[in-house]
Structures are given as structure tokens and as C-alpha cells.
């Protein structure tokens, strides 16, 4: 086989990485290269998306695989052993040089490196760690590094990875154990969760050490995250939200990413060949927001799902929840506590903060609320304001909203 | 009329000094004309220098959040901003609590300005593209950017933090920044032609951009929301957008087509695994009272698929579809129609037995829409594997599953339905219906009609072969 040049490899190894949903470069320690020796900075906050692809997803990191060859045969994965895709493999140096060159031109915030498993888990992990080591030590690179760790790899290697990386992740792959068994028979849920548990321990030890010695090295300051594929196994939304919330609690994850299963070239017959249910993925992210920012418990979010455990596709889950628990509405904009205001459909965290601040000076009228929120129409049936009470309206709005919710079937059609 | 002059478009300190002086002198907002010293030359040199001594001005305090807000809003391109901020300052001086009233229209307008400025600052950090110039000692990077607001100076520290060890210049129409590795120098605005046009690495970057895009997920609105077109002209990768979108549909179809062709011969394994997974299904509450999941059965290359309603009492215990009284009736009709059950795949619309307990007997009850919908996942997966040429729905529940909507058997019977995957579907009665007819003649007649339906299916199978 003819040697591929770096650009050809990049085409193959970025293509192979595009199914991974995680992209964020957020929440790490603040760093800069003011000392004039290194390259790069992180601002400790949200990270920067440097471009957007036509699929609406942001490009923040150079997201690639070290190689798309793999000794495993996971059915959901384009890189599985039995797939006919073209294979390529970067050298450690190629990844380092690409990262630096892209970074200097302000195309990216850093690197997100993952890999197919070649030879052995340890060998693969060593290569991943070596990329990060060279970036950090040889080139004093201070941008963001996210490494995908291999669950079976030697804990010592994972520990080294954590010293170089801002974030580490291990994908749980599928929301149900039975799905994992069917689609990735060589992977084990127990091992994956074991590795996530180890990481949690190491991250906490690192934080502890820094409380005592300020000079202790930072271990994965942006924490750990995971991804699960949605739509390739039988899990319904309620089950997915349940397992996400368990993962958040158990392993103190920063983020759970959802990736709608995508038809892939050369798929295994086990998989659905349908268009990915993008709306479903979106609804799951909204449910994640409900838990992370609006104070809903997992069981409350799943209560918004229908009998089949699925969140409605034609409205956001917060609205769905409100329609189910309409007894708690209307909420008085001028008196309700923050927690209740956060539950009003259409009110985000910023609007709620503005309401709380403003009502200290005067009683808010509907017109005031309109100035603070994106769309008053959505909010109106659920609130009481100084000049507003949604009496009969509630009864004529609710059935209307509900009648729309039968479209789910069609949206999943091929 | 008083004229207040500040040095530059983003001169917050200058505005603050002037505003304080005017406020102390009790000058109403309507009587001030704000002017920006138009050139950079001398005025720039004095800006940031010693503040002009203001005699007799008593310092007064305004709420801290207002200062932060004004610092951001003053960078907005709206020429009215200085006056608006001054009005706000006067009102706050009289009534400091006003800063909490987010419904105040003037405060909202200023907030909105500050927000646009912050966004522009962020977009400059995101969408500015450096191009490499020179080599060796002379190596440096130059970027051309056209901000909407007066944000360049505000962003200098960010680029120094990030690229301190590089030599770089950022050129914009209003102001240029030059960093030599140690000090920052400001210079007047530049023109696009002053910046280099391309960079050898841009082709590699475009390769990345095109490859990381998943054509099965086109979401143009989401892209435009975050990356408005006004920034596109200086970003090399955006030249690819229209061709990527245009080609997406074809690429997606090709992906699906190849995966259909290269089946990899693991249908049996997949089916086994699927069946096993279904045994643990909890997608709807029906699993709770039933004995087990009754999965479909039959050859995986069957051209004919039968979909029943749901397992009954005996099926639930045995774990096999269509073995009770209705199943026997079904077998008899198949035989008369000349169809071979052993060559068909037989499954149910809902895989768990739903019943009501009456004394010792479990009486079958109809699955509801939610349960049918929940179980659709398994039905869909079975169809993906079997891909029958003809599907026969037995009874209304099965027809609902097959067609994805509620229908009556009397309406759906006797016609070919085109299914989602392009194959053919037929609907007829469920054999248990025959068991419930007590009148002998009528039962025979209905049985005859059922057999007729099955014969027609047989003809279709032959015709489609
Ligand atoms: S009836 Fe279908 S969806 Fe409901 S639990 Fe049984 S197999 Fe799952």
C-alpha cells in the first residue's frame, strides 16, 4: 500500500472521529503563555468554538483518532475489525505538529485524541499519552487536551494521561447493559464503569493533594465525561435519563454526551439504518439541562415522558413536565421562589435572575416579563403577574398543545 | 449645549471623567453632545495619561455593576451610547436601586448593547484566522478581522496570553495591533489588501473541516445561528459550506446503500442477540405481569412476515408465538391457502401478554397506543433483519403497528399498502376473531374470506419474486 500523506490521513482519521459527540473545551484551569516560552492559553471558562460545521456542531478541538484500526468488532462502530473502511495511522509526531500548526493559526483550542485499539490496550494508551507528553513537555503547549482513555489500560498509564490532559473520558457506549452486550460483545460494562470509578478516585485525590500542596500537579482539571449512543439499542428516554443521572452521581461526571446513532458506511446488520433521530438527541440534551440548571430530579424529568418512556418530540421536556403537573401552576412571578420560577416553561436562568432582581424594586407586570424573556406567549399560561391571571386560558391552551404531540411516529420514519 | 470629548471610540476612562464632571455640574443629558477625537495621533498619546484635573468635582459613587456594564457597552458601535450611558448615570445617581430593575427600558437597552459587544469579542477570538508569513527569524502571523464593534483593544490581552511566543499582527479597519514577542504596539487601521491572502496550511485545515462534518446530520440553522455569514469572508473553511451541504444527501444515501449491500453475513447472530436483548425489555409496563417476552420466530430469509396482535395465555407460558387456539386456526387457514408457515416469519405487534385476572383465568386485554408504540422498536429491528417482501398484519393492533397509524380492518383489508421500506403490506383479520363467532355458517364464511386473503398474499409473493 502506498504511503498516505498527512492530509490523506487527516481525512480518514477525522472522518472516523466525527461520530463522537463530545467537543467542548470547557471548565479547565486557567493558563497562559505570557511567559513567552510556550504556546496557548485556556481561560478557565467556557472554551471557544472556532467554527461550526453544516451539521450545526461546533469545532473547538482538533478531534481525530490516532488510528482507525481496531482489534475489536463493535457493531455500532465504523472502525470495527470487520469493517471495510480505509485504514490509516498517524505517527505521534504528526499529531503533535498538526495540533501546533492549527493552534498557531487560531483554528482550534486544542486536541481531542482518541484511537482504535491496536496491538493491546496498553500499547494504544501509551501512544496516546506520548502525544500529550510531547505537546506539554517538549513544546510547552498550554491549550486544551482531551484524551479518550482505554478502559483496560494499565492504571499507571491512565494516571499519566491525567497529568497531561485537561479532560479524560471513557465512553459508556450504550445506555443499557443488554445493548452493550449485543452491539459490543467484547466490551464489558463492568470494566468501563470500573475504569470510570478509578478516574473519579484519581481526580478527587488530585484535588485533595492540591488543597495541601499548591504545587501538586493538576490531574484532569476539567474532570471526566462520557458519551452514549442513542437509538441503536432499545433503551427509551426514561432509561437513558436514568442511567445518565446515575453516572453523574456515581462518577461525578462533568458531562454526559448523547450521540444519535448515525447510519454508517459498512454497518453491521444489527444496526438500524435509519436517519439519526436528531430531535430525540436534542430533547435528551434539554432534559440534561433540566437536571443541571433547573433543579429537576431525574425522576421528575422522566415523569414528563409518555407511557412508552419517550419524551415528546414536538415540545421541550420542561413544557411537557409543566403540562403533566399543571397543578403547580400558575406561578406568581412576584412571589414564587427561584426554584419555582426555574420550572416555568420559557424562563431560562438569565430571565429568572432578572426577575428576582427586578421584583425587589416593584411588582412586575406582564409587560415587564415580556422584556425579560424570549417569548411571552409560551410563558403566559403558566404565570401570574401584577396585572395578569391566566384563568380560563389554561384550559384552552393545554389541549391545543397536547393535540400536537402525536407526531412522534412519523419523525422516526426512515 | 456642552460638548464632551473623549479620545477614542472605546475610551471608557475618558467618558467616565467627563460624565462625572457633567453630573456634578448638574448638566442634563439632553444638553450634552458627545464627540470622539477622530484621529489617533496626539489624542491617543494623551489618553490614559494623567487625568485632567477637575476642580471642585466631588466624587460620587454608582453601583459597581453599572461600571462593568458601561465598560462593555461603550465599545458598541451605536453613536448614541455615550449619551445613553450618561442618562443612566444621572438616574442611578438619584436612585441607585434602579440598577436592580432589569425591566427598565433604558437599562435593558444598555444591557443589550453590552451583550452584543461581548458576543463580538467572543467571535473575534473564535473566528480570527492567522496566516503565516516569513521564515526562520522573520516568521510571523498576520490576521485580518472586521469587528462590528470597537473591541480590538479589549481583545489584545487575550491574544497576548495565547500567542505570547509568536510574532503577530492583527489588522482591522479601525485599529491594528502588532506584537513582537515582548511589547504591543497600536497602529492605525489597515486595509484587507495589507494582510496576506492565504496560508499553505489552509488546504489541510479545510480537509479537516470537510471530514469532521457528518452528512447524516445537516442542521444549517444551527450553524448559521452561531457562525453568522458576516464573519465568513475571512474564514477559509466557510468556502466549503455550500458544497458540503449540497453533497450531504447523496453521501448519506450512499452510506445507507453500502451498508445494505455489505451485510457481512451476521444476520443470524444479530437476530439471536436481538432476541436475547428483547427478553429483558422494560420499555413499557407490560413486562411486569407477563411470564416472558414472546419474540418472533421463523427463517431469517423469509419473504413473508406475519404480524399478530400480542401473545395469549399459552404463548406467554411457552414463549412462542401463535401456538394456542388462534394459532391452530391460523395453521389450518395457511394450509388451505397453500402457504407454508415454516417458510414465514411470524411475530407479534406487542411482545408481552396483556391480561386481566378473572378468578383463575387470565383474560386477554388490548394493548393501548403507548404500548404498541413502545414495542415498535422491536418490530422495526425484526423488519430490518428479515426485510420481507410481503407483510401481513393480522387484526387492528397489528395493522396499526405495520402502518404506523390507527386503521380499521374493514377499511384496510383487501388492498396493498406501501410500507416505509418500500415493501408491500396487507391487512386481514386476526384468527382469534374466527373463534369468537358462534354461528356456524357465519364462522365458515369468515374463515373462507380469511383463506381468500391468504391466497391473495400467496399470489403477490409469486408475482413479486
Ligand atoms: S410489550 Fe414490548 S415494549 Fe412492552 S415491555 Fe414487552 S417487549 Fe417491551
mmCIF file of N, CA, C and O in Angstrom, chain B residues 81-163:
data_model
loop_
_atom_site.group_PDB
_atom_site.id
_atom_site.type_symbol
_atom_site.label_atom_id
_atom_site.label_comp_id
_atom_site.label_asym_id
_atom_site.label_seq_id
_atom_site.Cartn_x
_atom_site.Cartn_y
_atom_site.Cartn_z
ATOM 1 N N UNK B 81 -24.433 55.731 22.286
ATOM 2 C CA UNK B 81 -24.147 55.029 23.538
ATOM 3 C C UNK B 81 -23.658 55.961 24.660
ATOM 4 O O UNK B 81 -24.007 55.787 25.818
ATOM 5 N N UNK B 82 -22.836 56.960 24.309
ATOM 6 C CA UNK B 82 -22.272 57.830 25.361
ATOM 7 C C UNK B 82 -23.393 58.567 26.094
ATOM 8 O O UNK B 82 -23.408 58.645 27.326
ATOM 9 N N UNK B 83 -24.326 59.067 25.297
ATOM 10 C CA UNK B 83 -25.442 59.816 25.885
ATOM 11 C C UNK B 83 -26.350 58.912 26.699
ATOM 12 O O UNK B 83 -26.802 59.275 27.789
ATOM 13 N N UNK B 84 -26.620 57.726 26.181
ATOM 14 C CA UNK B 84 -27.482 56.791 26.903
ATOM 15 C C UNK B 84 -26.858 56.427 28.245
ATOM 16 O O UNK B 84 -27.540 56.377 29.278
ATOM 17 N N UNK B 85 -25.568 56.178 28.217
ATOM 18 C CA UNK B 85 -24.890 55.814 29.459
ATOM 19 C C UNK B 85 -24.926 56.997 30.440
ATOM 20 O O UNK B 85 -25.085 56.809 31.649
ATOM 21 N N UNK B 86 -24.786 58.170 29.893
ATOM 22 C CA UNK B 86 -24.815 59.348 30.778
ATOM 23 C C UNK B 86 -26.207 59.519 31.408
ATOM 24 O O UNK B 86 -26.332 59.777 32.605
ATOM 25 N N UNK B 87 -27.255 59.326 30.613
ATOM 26 C CA UNK B 87 -28.616 59.396 31.168
ATOM 27 C C UNK B 87 -28.784 58.387 32.282
ATOM 28 O O UNK B 87 -29.355 58.686 33.336
ATOM 29 N N UNK B 88 -28.300 57.217 32.029
ATOM 30 C CA UNK B 88 -28.448 56.152 33.030
ATOM 31 C C UNK B 88 -27.696 56.547 34.301
ATOM 32 O O UNK B 88 -28.186 56.336 35.412
ATOM 33 N N UNK B 89 -26.525 57.092 34.101
ATOM 34 C CA UNK B 89 -25.718 57.500 35.248
ATOM 35 C C UNK B 89 -26.476 58.518 36.102
ATOM 36 O O UNK B 89 -26.526 58.419 37.335
ATOM 37 N N UNK B 90 -27.096 59.493 35.444
ATOM 38 C CA UNK B 90 -27.837 60.509 36.189
ATOM 39 C C UNK B 90 -28.982 59.874 36.968
ATOM 40 O O UNK B 90 -29.235 60.207 38.131
ATOM 41 N N UNK B 91 -29.674 58.967 36.319
ATOM 42 C CA UNK B 91 -30.813 58.341 37.009
ATOM 43 C C UNK B 91 -30.335 57.497 38.185
ATOM 44 O O UNK B 91 -30.966 57.451 39.234
ATOM 45 N N UNK B 92 -29.217 56.812 37.995
ATOM 46 C CA UNK B 92 -28.710 55.966 39.079
ATOM 47 C C UNK B 92 -28.219 56.797 40.249
ATOM 48 O O UNK B 92 -28.280 56.374 41.410
ATOM 49 N N UNK B 93 -27.716 57.950 39.931
ATOM 50 C CA UNK B 93 -27.214 58.806 40.989
ATOM 51 C C UNK B 93 -28.373 59.200 41.905
ATOM 52 O O UNK B 93 -28.246 59.236 43.126
ATOM 53 N N UNK B 94 -29.531 59.457 41.270
ATOM 54 C CA UNK B 94 -30.704 59.829 42.053
ATOM 55 C C UNK B 94 -31.302 58.598 42.726
ATOM 56 O O UNK B 94 -31.869 58.685 43.812
ATOM 57 N N UNK B 95 -31.186 57.459 42.065
ATOM 58 C CA UNK B 95 -31.892 56.279 42.557
ATOM 59 C C UNK B 95 -31.043 55.025 42.310
ATOM 60 O O UNK B 95 -31.249 54.301 41.353
ATOM 61 N N UNK B 96 -30.096 54.758 43.203
ATOM 62 C CA UNK B 96 -29.147 53.654 42.971
ATOM 63 C C UNK B 96 -29.826 52.289 42.801
ATOM 64 O O UNK B 96 -29.310 51.426 42.107
ATOM 65 N N UNK B 97 -31.010 52.119 43.441
ATOM 66 C CA UNK B 97 -31.674 50.815 43.369
ATOM 67 C C UNK B 97 -32.119 50.454 41.951
ATOM 68 O O UNK B 97 -32.401 49.303 41.652
ATOM 69 N N UNK B 98 -32.186 51.480 41.121
ATOM 70 C CA UNK B 98 -32.630 51.253 39.750
ATOM 71 C C UNK B 98 -31.782 50.193 39.047
ATOM 72 O O UNK B 98 -32.246 49.516 38.135
ATOM 73 N N UNK B 99 -30.562 50.017 39.479
ATOM 74 C CA UNK B 99 -29.686 49.048 38.818
ATOM 75 C C UNK B 99 -30.246 47.638 38.919
ATOM 76 O O UNK B 99 -29.940 46.752 38.137
ATOM 77 N N UNK B 100 -31.121 47.426 39.936
ATOM 78 C CA UNK B 100 -31.711 46.090 40.086
ATOM 79 C C UNK B 100 -32.922 45.889 39.188
ATOM 80 O O UNK B 100 -33.364 44.771 38.997
ATOM 81 N N UNK B 101 -33.443 46.977 38.669
ATOM 82 C CA UNK B 101 -34.678 46.849 37.894
ATOM 83 C C UNK B 101 -34.380 46.510 36.436
ATOM 84 O O UNK B 101 -34.267 47.378 35.575
ATOM 85 N N UNK B 102 -34.297 45.228 36.197
ATOM 86 C CA UNK B 102 -33.927 44.785 34.857
ATOM 87 C C UNK B 102 -35.025 45.042 33.832
ATOM 88 O O UNK B 102 -34.830 44.817 32.654
ATOM 89 N N UNK B 103 -36.203 45.474 34.316
ATOM 90 C CA UNK B 103 -37.273 45.729 33.344
ATOM 91 C C UNK B 103 -37.200 47.155 32.815
ATOM 92 O O UNK B 103 -37.918 47.512 31.900
ATOM 93 N N UNK B 104 -36.342 47.950 33.403
ATOM 94 C CA UNK B 104 -36.234 49.341 32.957
ATOM 95 C C UNK B 104 -35.766 49.395 31.498
ATOM 96 O O UNK B 104 -34.723 48.847 31.155
ATOM 97 N N UNK B 105 -36.521 50.066 30.638
ATOM 98 C CA UNK B 105 -36.197 50.021 29.210
ATOM 99 C C UNK B 105 -34.787 50.529 28.881
ATOM 100 O O UNK B 105 -34.110 49.942 28.042
ATOM 101 N N UNK B 106 -34.350 51.604 29.545
ATOM 102 C CA UNK B 106 -33.016 52.113 29.227
ATOM 103 C C UNK B 106 -31.933 51.122 29.665
ATOM 104 O O UNK B 106 -30.994 50.828 28.920
ATOM 105 N N UNK B 107 -32.114 50.598 30.859
ATOM 106 C CA UNK B 107 -31.148 49.620 31.334
ATOM 107 C C UNK B 107 -31.107 48.410 30.396
ATOM 108 O O UNK B 107 -30.048 47.881 30.065
ATOM 109 N N UNK B 108 -32.273 47.997 29.932
ATOM 110 C CA UNK B 108 -32.326 46.853 29.016
ATOM 111 C C UNK B 108 -31.581 47.164 27.724
ATOM 112 O O UNK B 108 -30.898 46.335 27.166
ATOM 113 N N UNK B 109 -31.765 48.394 27.263
ATOM 114 C CA UNK B 109 -31.105 48.743 26.005
ATOM 115 C C UNK B 109 -29.585 48.701 26.171
ATOM 116 O O UNK B 109 -28.866 48.203 25.311
ATOM 117 N N UNK B 110 -29.134 49.195 27.326
ATOM 118 C CA UNK B 110 -27.688 49.176 27.566
ATOM 119 C C UNK B 110 -27.190 47.743 27.747
ATOM 120 O O UNK B 110 -26.146 47.356 27.232
ATOM 121 N N UNK B 111 -27.973 46.952 28.468
ATOM 122 C CA UNK B 111 -27.617 45.536 28.625
ATOM 123 C C UNK B 111 -27.493 44.853 27.271
ATOM 124 O O UNK B 111 -26.585 44.062 27.026
ATOM 125 N N UNK B 112 -28.441 45.162 26.401
ATOM 126 C CA UNK B 112 -28.433 44.530 25.078
ATOM 127 C C UNK B 112 -27.180 44.938 24.310
ATOM 128 O O UNK B 112 -26.555 44.114 23.626
ATOM 129 N N UNK B 113 -26.799 46.195 24.445
ATOM 130 C CA UNK B 113 -25.565 46.646 23.782
ATOM 131 C C UNK B 113 -24.357 45.889 24.327
ATOM 132 O O UNK B 113 -23.509 45.404 23.574
ATOM 133 N N UNK B 114 -24.298 45.805 25.652
ATOM 134 C CA UNK B 114 -23.158 45.119 26.261
ATOM 135 C C UNK B 114 -23.103 43.672 25.801
ATOM 136 O O UNK B 114 -22.033 43.126 25.537
ATOM 137 N N UNK B 115 -24.267 43.084 25.650
ATOM 138 C CA UNK B 115 -24.318 41.690 25.223
ATOM 139 C C UNK B 115 -23.775 41.545 23.799
ATOM 140 O O UNK B 115 -23.007 40.620 23.508
ATOM 141 N N UNK B 116 -24.191 42.458 22.933
ATOM 142 C CA UNK B 116 -23.686 42.392 21.555
ATOM 143 C C UNK B 116 -22.177 42.583 21.508
ATOM 144 O O UNK B 116 -21.480 41.944 20.717
ATOM 145 N N UNK B 117 -21.691 43.451 22.370
ATOM 146 C CA UNK B 117 -20.247 43.676 22.415
ATOM 147 C C UNK B 117 -19.527 42.417 22.878
ATOM 148 O O UNK B 117 -18.555 41.979 22.269
ATOM 149 N N UNK B 118 -20.038 41.814 23.941
ATOM 150 C CA UNK B 118 -19.387 40.596 24.450
ATOM 151 C C UNK B 118 -19.386 39.498 23.394
ATOM 152 O O UNK B 118 -18.423 38.767 23.235
ATOM 153 N N UNK B 119 -20.475 39.450 22.671
ATOM 154 C CA UNK B 119 -20.561 38.434 21.625
ATOM 155 C C UNK B 119 -19.529 38.698 20.522
ATOM 156 O O UNK B 119 -18.854 37.802 20.049
ATOM 157 N N UNK B 120 -19.403 39.960 20.170
ATOM 158 C CA UNK B 120 -18.444 40.315 19.128
ATOM 159 C C UNK B 120 -17.007 40.006 19.587
ATOM 160 O O UNK B 120 -16.176 39.531 18.821
ATOM 161 N N UNK B 121 -16.745 40.271 20.856
ATOM 162 C CA UNK B 121 -15.425 39.959 21.423
ATOM 163 C C UNK B 121 -15.168 38.460 21.307
ATOM 164 O O UNK B 121 -14.115 38.012 20.863
ATOM 165 N N UNK B 122 -16.178 37.717 21.681
ATOM 166 C CA UNK B 122 -16.037 36.264 21.631
ATOM 167 C C UNK B 122 -15.837 35.777 20.195
ATOM 168 O O UNK B 122 -15.000 34.920 19.925
ATOM 169 N N UNK B 123 -16.607 36.358 19.276
ATOM 170 C CA UNK B 123 -16.498 35.912 17.888
ATOM 171 C C UNK B 123 -15.137 36.259 17.307
ATOM 172 O O UNK B 123 -14.608 35.549 16.459
ATOM 173 N N UNK B 124 -14.557 37.355 17.732
ATOM 174 C CA UNK B 124 -13.217 37.691 17.241
ATOM 175 C C UNK B 124 -12.216 36.642 17.730
ATOM 176 O O UNK B 124 -11.363 36.181 16.976
ATOM 177 N N UNK B 125 -12.342 36.256 18.982
ATOM 178 C CA UNK B 125 -11.444 35.212 19.493
ATOM 179 C C UNK B 125 -11.633 33.912 18.725
ATOM 180 O O UNK B 125 -10.699 33.153 18.520
ATOM 181 N N UNK B 126 -12.858 33.662 18.310
ATOM 182 C CA UNK B 126 -13.166 32.395 17.647
ATOM 183 C C UNK B 126 -12.801 32.413 16.167
ATOM 184 O O UNK B 126 -12.197 31.477 15.658
ATOM 185 N N UNK B 127 -13.180 33.474 15.471
ATOM 186 C CA UNK B 127 -13.148 33.424 14.009
ATOM 187 C C UNK B 127 -11.967 34.159 13.380
ATOM 188 O O UNK B 127 -11.847 34.196 12.164
ATOM 189 N N UNK B 128 -11.124 34.744 14.184
ATOM 190 C CA UNK B 128 -9.930 35.360 13.611
ATOM 191 C C UNK B 128 -8.988 34.245 13.130
ATOM 192 O O UNK B 128 -8.816 33.243 13.810
ATOM 193 N N UNK B 129 -8.432 34.426 11.942
ATOM 194 C CA UNK B 129 -7.540 33.404 11.402
ATOM 195 C C UNK B 129 -6.182 34.002 11.103
ATOM 196 O O UNK B 129 -6.092 34.945 10.307
ATOM 197 N N UNK B 130 -5.149 33.458 11.726
ATOM 198 C CA UNK B 130 -3.796 33.916 11.419
ATOM 199 C C UNK B 130 -3.277 33.248 10.153
ATOM 200 O O UNK B 130 -3.577 32.082 9.891
ATOM 201 N N UNK B 131 -2.482 34.013 9.408
ATOM 202 C CA UNK B 131 -1.786 33.431 8.260
ATOM 203 C C UNK B 131 -0.293 33.619 8.461
ATOM 204 O O UNK B 131 0.151 34.691 8.872
ATOM 205 N N UNK B 132 0.454 32.597 8.137
ATOM 206 C CA UNK B 132 1.888 32.625 8.396
ATOM 207 C C UNK B 132 2.600 33.426 7.315
ATOM 208 O O UNK B 132 2.301 33.286 6.128
ATOM 209 N N UNK B 133 3.536 34.254 7.738
ATOM 210 C CA UNK B 133 4.352 34.996 6.765
ATOM 211 C C UNK B 133 5.824 34.869 7.179
ATOM 212 O O UNK B 133 6.127 34.666 8.348
ATOM 213 N N UNK B 134 6.712 34.965 6.217
ATOM 214 C CA UNK B 134 8.148 34.948 6.501
ATOM 215 C C UNK B 134 8.623 33.592 6.978
ATOM 216 O O UNK B 134 7.841 32.654 7.163
ATOM 217 N N UNK B 135 9.937 33.492 7.155
ATOM 218 C CA UNK B 135 10.517 32.228 7.589
ATOM 219 C C UNK B 135 11.592 32.468 8.623
ATOM 220 O O UNK B 135 12.107 33.575 8.744
ATOM 221 N N UNK B 136 11.941 31.397 9.314
ATOM 222 C CA UNK B 136 13.031 31.479 10.283
ATOM 223 C C UNK B 136 12.811 32.611 11.271
ATOM 224 O O UNK B 136 11.732 32.755 11.845
ATOM 225 N N UNK B 137 13.837 33.446 11.433
ATOM 226 C CA UNK B 137 13.770 34.583 12.350
ATOM 227 C C UNK B 137 12.621 35.523 12.010
ATOM 228 O O UNK B 137 12.078 36.198 12.861
ATOM 229 N N UNK B 138 12.326 35.559 10.715
ATOM 230 C CA UNK B 138 11.320 36.506 10.240
ATOM 231 C C UNK B 138 9.889 35.970 10.366
ATOM 232 O O UNK B 138 8.939 36.645 9.997
ATOM 233 N N UNK B 139 9.770 34.719 10.845
ATOM 234 C CA UNK B 139 8.433 34.121 10.849
ATOM 235 C C UNK B 139 7.465 34.915 11.723
ATOM 236 O O UNK B 139 7.802 35.287 12.848
ATOM 237 N N UNK B 140 6.275 35.143 11.185
ATOM 238 C CA UNK B 140 5.269 35.843 11.956
ATOM 239 C C UNK B 140 3.887 35.460 11.443
ATOM 240 O O UNK B 140 3.746 34.690 10.475
ATOM 241 N N UNK B 141 2.864 35.987 12.101
ATOM 242 C CA UNK B 141 1.492 35.653 11.722
ATOM 243 C C UNK B 141 0.672 36.933 11.603
ATOM 244 O O UNK B 141 0.789 37.818 12.455
ATOM 245 N N UNK B 142 -0.124 36.980 10.552
ATOM 246 C CA UNK B 142 -0.933 38.178 10.339
ATOM 247 C C UNK B 142 -2.396 37.783 10.159
ATOM 248 O O UNK B 142 -2.699 36.813 9.457
ATOM 249 N N UNK B 143 -3.276 38.534 10.801
ATOM 250 C CA UNK B 143 -4.706 38.254 10.654
ATOM 251 C C UNK B 143 -5.440 39.508 10.238
ATOM 252 O O UNK B 143 -5.074 40.618 10.644
ATOM 253 N N UNK B 144 -6.459 39.326 9.438
ATOM 254 C CA UNK B 144 -7.357 40.419 9.056
ATOM 255 C C UNK B 144 -8.713 40.126 9.664
ATOM 256 O O UNK B 144 -9.234 39.017 9.537
ATOM 257 N N UNK B 145 -9.280 41.083 10.389
ATOM 258 C CA UNK B 145 -10.587 40.843 11.011
ATOM 259 C C UNK B 145 -11.403 42.116 10.952
ATOM 260 O O UNK B 145 -10.866 43.213 11.052
ATOM 261 N N UNK B 146 -12.718 41.945 10.751
ATOM 262 C CA UNK B 146 -13.598 43.116 10.694
ATOM 263 C C UNK B 146 -14.641 43.038 11.807
ATOM 264 O O UNK B 146 -15.708 42.484 11.611
ATOM 265 N N UNK B 147 -14.310 43.592 12.943
ATOM 266 C CA UNK B 147 -15.278 43.527 14.044
ATOM 267 C C UNK B 147 -16.456 44.461 13.791
ATOM 268 O O UNK B 147 -16.342 45.420 13.027
ATOM 269 N N UNK B 148 -17.560 44.161 14.429
ATOM 270 C CA UNK B 148 -18.736 45.018 14.295
ATOM 271 C C UNK B 148 -18.644 46.197 15.268
ATOM 272 O O UNK B 148 -19.111 47.274 14.988
ATOM 273 N N UNK B 149 -18.038 45.953 16.414
ATOM 274 C CA UNK B 149 -17.958 46.998 17.441
ATOM 275 C C UNK B 149 -16.494 47.334 17.727
ATOM 276 O O UNK B 149 -15.598 46.777 17.113
ATOM 277 N N UNK B 150 -16.288 48.259 18.677
ATOM 278 C CA UNK B 150 -14.924 48.734 18.938
ATOM 279 C C UNK B 150 -14.246 47.845 19.980
ATOM 280 O O UNK B 150 -14.054 48.241 21.133
ATOM 281 N N UNK B 151 -13.884 46.660 19.576
ATOM 282 C CA UNK B 151 -13.476 45.643 20.549
ATOM 283 C C UNK B 151 -12.016 45.229 20.442
ATOM 284 O O UNK B 151 -11.549 44.397 21.209
ATOM 285 N N UNK B 152 -11.308 45.753 19.463
ATOM 286 C CA UNK B 152 -9.960 45.233 19.199
ATOM 287 C C UNK B 152 -9.053 45.386 20.421
ATOM 288 O O UNK B 152 -8.388 44.444 20.853
ATOM 289 N N UNK B 153 -9.056 46.587 20.987
ATOM 290 C CA UNK B 153 -8.187 46.839 22.135
ATOM 291 C C UNK B 153 -8.570 45.920 23.303
ATOM 292 O O UNK B 153 -7.710 45.424 24.019
ATOM 293 N N UNK B 154 -9.877 45.707 23.455
ATOM 294 C CA UNK B 154 -10.336 44.875 24.569
ATOM 295 C C UNK B 154 -9.844 43.440 24.424
ATOM 296 O O UNK B 154 -9.752 42.706 25.398
ATOM 297 N N UNK B 155 -9.539 43.063 23.197
ATOM 298 C CA UNK B 155 -9.135 41.678 22.966
ATOM 299 C C UNK B 155 -7.622 41.480 22.950
ATOM 300 O O UNK B 155 -7.150 40.356 22.846
ATOM 301 N N UNK B 156 -6.871 42.560 23.059
ATOM 302 C CA UNK B 156 -5.417 42.432 22.929
ATOM 303 C C UNK B 156 -4.837 41.452 23.958
ATOM 304 O O UNK B 156 -4.042 40.578 23.624
ATOM 305 N N UNK B 157 -5.263 41.599 25.210
ATOM 306 C CA UNK B 157 -4.695 40.763 26.266
ATOM 307 C C UNK B 157 -4.940 39.283 25.985
ATOM 308 O O UNK B 157 -4.074 38.438 26.222
ATOM 309 N N UNK B 158 -6.117 39.001 25.448
ATOM 310 C CA UNK B 158 -6.417 37.602 25.149
ATOM 311 C C UNK B 158 -5.395 37.020 24.165
ATOM 312 O O UNK B 158 -4.855 35.932 24.366
ATOM 313 N N UNK B 159 -5.124 37.764 23.094
ATOM 314 C CA UNK B 159 -4.217 37.221 22.081
ATOM 315 C C UNK B 159 -2.767 37.181 22.575
ATOM 316 O O UNK B 159 -2.000 36.319 22.185
ATOM 317 N N UNK B 160 -2.435 38.108 23.462
ATOM 318 C CA UNK B 160 -1.074 38.049 24.021
ATOM 319 C C UNK B 160 -0.932 36.823 24.930
ATOM 320 O O UNK B 160 0.040 36.079 24.847
ATOM 321 N N UNK B 161 -1.926 36.610 25.779
ATOM 322 C CA UNK B 161 -1.898 35.426 26.650
ATOM 323 C C UNK B 161 -1.723 34.151 25.843
ATOM 324 O O UNK B 161 -1.011 33.243 26.223
ATOM 325 N N UNK B 162 -2.410 34.121 24.749
ATOM 326 C CA UNK B 162 -2.445 32.879 23.992
ATOM 327 C C UNK B 162 -1.229 32.715 23.096
ATOM 328 O O UNK B 162 -0.696 31.624 22.966
ATOM 329 N N UNK B 163 -0.821 33.779 22.466
ATOM 330 C CA UNK B 163 0.231 33.651 21.450
ATOM 331 C C UNK B 163 1.461 34.491 21.797
ATOM 332 O O UNK B 163 2.065 35.110 20.928
#
